[in-house]
């Protein structure tokens, strides 16, 4: 099912069920640490130790998020000695999506950050933001 077009003559389907995979994809992007990892991998391949050093996250946190991203088909790895090197599976598509998200964020202004359910001041957002980002005013630089 297409997420962007609804055809008036299309057969009746359970749209919620049909959009389930898209919701799962966006859940993969719902954690600030995972987004930071994806942004870093957009620069090129990284080992877990590289990502922990660059992002200031614990090794267990990075490994957990990489496993999630791998299960979602967003990253893949290859062995290099005793380590694994991670890379994006579809870097161009990911960058297109992140650019579209940035555009939408520009258009909505502070509305997303001020959302009472998922906004910056909620327990949900605080739990998903990396500690380094929370202490640097909410931005994560790579």
Short mmCIF file of N, CA and C in Angstrom, two decimals, residues 25-106:
data_model
loop_
_atom_site.label_atom_id
_atom_site.label_comp_id
_atom_site.label_asym_id
_atom_site.label_seq_id
_atom_site.Cartn_x
_atom_site.Cartn_y
_atom_site.Cartn_z
N UNK A 25 8.59 1.04 10.55
CA UNK A 25 9.76 1.77 10.06
C UNK A 25 9.97 3.04 10.88
N UNK A 26 8.90 3.80 11.08
CA UNK A 26 9.04 5.05 11.84
C UNK A 26 9.36 4.78 13.30
N UNK A 27 8.91 3.65 13.84
CA UNK A 27 9.33 3.29 15.20
C UNK A 27 10.84 3.09 15.24
N UNK A 28 11.40 2.57 14.17
CA UNK A 28 12.86 2.41 14.11
C UNK A 28 13.59 3.73 14.19
N UNK A 29 12.95 4.79 13.75
CA UNK A 29 13.54 6.12 13.79
C UNK A 29 13.16 6.90 15.04
N UNK A 30 12.39 6.29 15.94
CA UNK A 30 11.81 7.04 17.05
C UNK A 30 12.77 7.29 18.21
N UNK A 31 13.95 6.78 18.16
CA UNK A 31 14.91 6.97 19.25
C UNK A 31 16.04 7.87 18.76
N UNK A 32 16.35 8.91 19.53
CA UNK A 32 17.38 9.87 19.13
C UNK A 32 18.75 9.20 18.98
N UNK A 33 19.03 8.20 19.81
CA UNK A 33 20.32 7.50 19.69
C UNK A 33 20.41 6.75 18.36
N UNK A 34 19.31 6.12 17.95
CA UNK A 34 19.32 5.43 16.65
C UNK A 34 19.50 6.42 15.51
N UNK A 35 18.85 7.57 15.60
CA UNK A 35 19.03 8.58 14.56
C UNK A 35 20.47 9.06 14.51
N UNK A 36 21.08 9.25 15.67
CA UNK A 36 22.48 9.69 15.71
C UNK A 36 23.38 8.63 15.09
N UNK A 37 23.11 7.37 15.36
CA UNK A 37 23.90 6.28 14.77
C UNK A 37 23.72 6.28 13.26
N UNK A 38 22.50 6.43 12.79
CA UNK A 38 22.25 6.45 11.34
C UNK A 38 22.96 7.63 10.68
N UNK A 39 22.91 8.80 11.32
CA UNK A 39 23.60 9.97 10.76
C UNK A 39 25.10 9.72 10.67
N UNK A 40 25.67 9.08 11.68
CA UNK A 40 27.10 8.79 11.65
C UNK A 40 27.43 7.77 10.57
N UNK A 41 26.57 6.77 10.42
CA UNK A 41 26.82 5.77 9.38
C UNK A 41 26.65 6.36 7.98
N UNK A 42 25.93 7.47 7.87
CA UNK A 42 25.82 8.15 6.57
C UNK A 42 27.17 8.71 6.13
N UNK A 43 28.08 8.91 7.10
CA UNK A 43 29.43 9.38 6.78
C UNK A 43 30.32 8.25 6.27
N UNK A 44 29.91 7.01 6.53
CA UNK A 44 30.70 5.86 6.11
C UNK A 44 30.64 4.76 7.15
N UNK A 45 31.35 3.69 6.89
CA UNK A 45 31.34 2.54 7.78
C UNK A 45 31.97 2.88 9.13
N UNK A 46 31.43 2.26 10.18
CA UNK A 46 31.95 2.45 11.54
C UNK A 46 31.88 1.13 12.30
N UNK A 47 32.83 0.96 13.21
CA UNK A 47 32.77 -0.13 14.18
C UNK A 47 32.01 0.38 15.40
N UNK A 48 31.55 -0.55 16.24
CA UNK A 48 30.84 -0.16 17.45
C UNK A 48 31.71 0.76 18.30
N UNK A 49 32.98 0.42 18.45
CA UNK A 49 33.88 1.23 19.27
C UNK A 49 33.99 2.66 18.72
N UNK A 50 33.97 2.82 17.40
CA UNK A 50 34.02 4.16 16.80
C UNK A 50 32.76 4.94 17.15
N UNK A 51 31.61 4.28 17.03
CA UNK A 51 30.34 4.95 17.32
C UNK A 51 30.23 5.33 18.80
N UNK A 52 30.70 4.46 19.69
CA UNK A 52 30.64 4.80 21.12
C UNK A 52 31.50 6.02 21.41
N UNK A 53 32.66 6.09 20.79
CA UNK A 53 33.57 7.22 21.00
C UNK A 53 32.98 8.51 20.40
N UNK A 54 32.46 8.44 19.19
CA UNK A 54 31.92 9.64 18.52
C UNK A 54 30.66 10.16 19.19
N UNK A 55 29.81 9.25 19.67
CA UNK A 55 28.50 9.65 20.17
C UNK A 55 28.41 9.74 21.68
N UNK A 56 29.43 9.25 22.40
CA UNK A 56 29.40 9.30 23.84
C UNK A 56 28.37 8.37 24.45
N UNK A 57 28.07 7.28 23.76
CA UNK A 57 27.11 6.29 24.25
C UNK A 57 27.84 5.05 24.73
N UNK A 58 27.21 4.31 25.61
CA UNK A 58 27.78 3.06 26.10
C UNK A 58 27.80 2.03 24.98
N UNK A 59 28.78 1.13 25.04
CA UNK A 59 28.89 0.07 24.03
C UNK A 59 27.62 -0.76 23.97
N UNK A 60 27.04 -1.07 25.12
CA UNK A 60 25.82 -1.89 25.14
C UNK A 60 24.66 -1.16 24.47
N UNK A 61 24.60 0.15 24.64
CA UNK A 61 23.54 0.95 24.01
C UNK A 61 23.69 0.95 22.50
N UNK A 62 24.91 1.20 22.03
CA UNK A 62 25.17 1.21 20.59
C UNK A 62 24.87 -0.16 19.99
N UNK A 63 25.32 -1.21 20.64
CA UNK A 63 25.09 -2.56 20.13
C UNK A 63 23.61 -2.88 20.06
N UNK A 64 22.87 -2.49 21.10
CA UNK A 64 21.42 -2.74 21.13
C UNK A 64 20.73 -2.01 19.97
N UNK A 65 21.09 -0.75 19.75
CA UNK A 65 20.46 0.01 18.68
C UNK A 65 20.88 -0.50 17.30
N UNK A 66 22.12 -0.90 17.15
CA UNK A 66 22.55 -1.48 15.87
C UNK A 66 21.81 -2.78 15.57
N UNK A 67 21.55 -3.58 16.59
CA UNK A 67 20.78 -4.81 16.40
C UNK A 67 19.37 -4.48 15.92
N UNK A 68 18.76 -3.48 16.52
CA UNK A 68 17.43 -3.04 16.10
C UNK A 68 17.45 -2.57 14.65
N UNK A 69 18.42 -1.73 14.32
CA UNK A 69 18.53 -1.19 12.96
C UNK A 69 18.81 -2.29 11.95
N UNK A 70 19.59 -3.28 12.35
CA UNK A 70 19.87 -4.42 11.46
C UNK A 70 18.59 -5.24 11.26
N UNK A 71 17.85 -5.48 12.34
CA UNK A 71 16.60 -6.23 12.23
C UNK A 71 15.59 -5.51 11.35
N UNK A 72 15.64 -4.19 11.32
CA UNK A 72 14.75 -3.39 10.47
C UNK A 72 15.25 -3.31 9.03
N UNK A 73 16.44 -3.84 8.75
CA UNK A 73 16.98 -3.79 7.40
C UNK A 73 17.62 -2.47 7.04
N UNK A 74 17.90 -1.63 8.04
CA UNK A 74 18.47 -0.31 7.77
C UNK A 74 20.00 -0.31 7.76
N UNK A 75 20.62 -1.25 8.46
CA UNK A 75 22.08 -1.37 8.47
C UNK A 75 22.46 -2.83 8.26
N UNK A 76 23.69 -3.01 7.84
CA UNK A 76 24.26 -4.35 7.70
C UNK A 76 25.69 -4.29 8.20
N UNK A 77 26.25 -5.46 8.46
CA UNK A 77 27.61 -5.48 8.98
C UNK A 77 28.43 -6.52 8.24
N UNK A 78 29.74 -6.34 8.37
CA UNK A 78 30.68 -7.32 7.83
C UNK A 78 31.79 -7.47 8.85
N UNK A 79 32.35 -8.68 8.96
CA UNK A 79 33.43 -8.87 9.92
C UNK A 79 34.71 -8.18 9.45
N UNK A 80 35.43 -7.64 10.43
CA UNK A 80 36.76 -7.07 10.16
C UNK A 80 37.62 -7.44 11.37
N UNK A 81 38.40 -8.48 11.21
CA UNK A 81 39.15 -9.00 12.35
C UNK A 81 38.17 -9.53 13.38
N UNK A 82 38.33 -9.07 14.63
CA UNK A 82 37.42 -9.50 15.69
C UNK A 82 36.23 -8.58 15.84
N UNK A 83 36.18 -7.52 15.06
CA UNK A 83 35.09 -6.54 15.14
C UNK A 83 34.14 -6.70 13.96
N UNK A 84 33.03 -6.02 14.05
CA UNK A 84 32.09 -5.90 12.94
C UNK A 84 32.06 -4.45 12.50
N UNK A 85 32.00 -4.25 11.20
CA UNK A 85 31.92 -2.91 10.63
C UNK A 85 30.51 -2.73 10.08
N UNK A 86 29.85 -1.67 10.50
CA UNK A 86 28.46 -1.42 10.12
C UNK A 86 28.38 -0.35 9.05
N UNK A 87 27.38 -0.49 8.19
CA UNK A 87 27.11 0.49 7.13
C UNK A 87 25.61 0.53 6.87
N UNK A 88 25.17 1.60 6.25
CA UNK A 88 23.77 1.74 5.86
C UNK A 88 23.47 0.81 4.69
N UNK A 89 22.29 0.22 4.68
CA UNK A 89 21.93 -0.64 3.56
C UNK A 89 21.42 0.17 2.37
N UNK A 90 20.78 1.30 2.63
CA UNK A 90 20.23 2.14 1.56
C UNK A 90 20.52 3.61 1.87
N UNK A 91 21.78 4.03 1.75
CA UNK A 91 22.14 5.38 2.20
C UNK A 91 21.39 6.51 1.48
N UNK A 92 21.17 6.37 0.18
CA UNK A 92 20.49 7.45 -0.56
C UNK A 92 19.05 7.61 -0.09
N UNK A 93 18.35 6.50 0.08
CA UNK A 93 16.96 6.55 0.53
C UNK A 93 16.87 7.11 1.94
N UNK A 94 17.80 6.72 2.81
CA UNK A 94 17.81 7.24 4.18
C UNK A 94 18.03 8.75 4.17
N UNK A 95 18.98 9.21 3.38
CA UNK A 95 19.25 10.65 3.34
C UNK A 95 18.05 11.41 2.77
N UNK A 96 17.37 10.84 1.78
CA UNK A 96 16.15 11.46 1.26
C UNK A 96 15.11 11.60 2.37
N UNK A 97 14.93 10.54 3.16
CA UNK A 97 13.96 10.56 4.24
C UNK A 97 14.34 11.59 5.31
N UNK A 98 15.62 11.64 5.68
CA UNK A 98 16.05 12.60 6.70
C UNK A 98 15.90 14.04 6.20
N UNK A 99 16.18 14.27 4.92
CA UNK A 99 15.98 15.61 4.36
C UNK A 99 14.50 15.99 4.38
N UNK A 100 13.63 15.03 4.04
CA UNK A 100 12.19 15.29 4.08
C UNK A 100 11.73 15.58 5.51
N UNK A 101 12.28 14.85 6.48
CA UNK A 101 11.94 15.09 7.89
C UNK A 101 12.39 16.48 8.32
N UNK A 102 13.59 16.89 7.90
CA UNK A 102 14.08 18.23 8.24
C UNK A 102 13.18 19.31 7.65
N UNK A 103 12.73 19.09 6.41
CA UNK A 103 11.83 20.05 5.77
C UNK A 103 10.52 20.14 6.54
N UNK A 104 9.96 18.99 6.91
CA UNK A 104 8.71 18.98 7.66
C UNK A 104 8.88 19.65 9.02
N UNK A 105 10.02 19.41 9.67
CA UNK A 105 10.28 20.05 10.96
C UNK A 105 10.39 21.57 10.80
N UNK A 106 10.99 22.03 9.71
CA UNK A 106 11.06 23.47 9.45
C UNK A 106 9.66 24.05 9.27
#
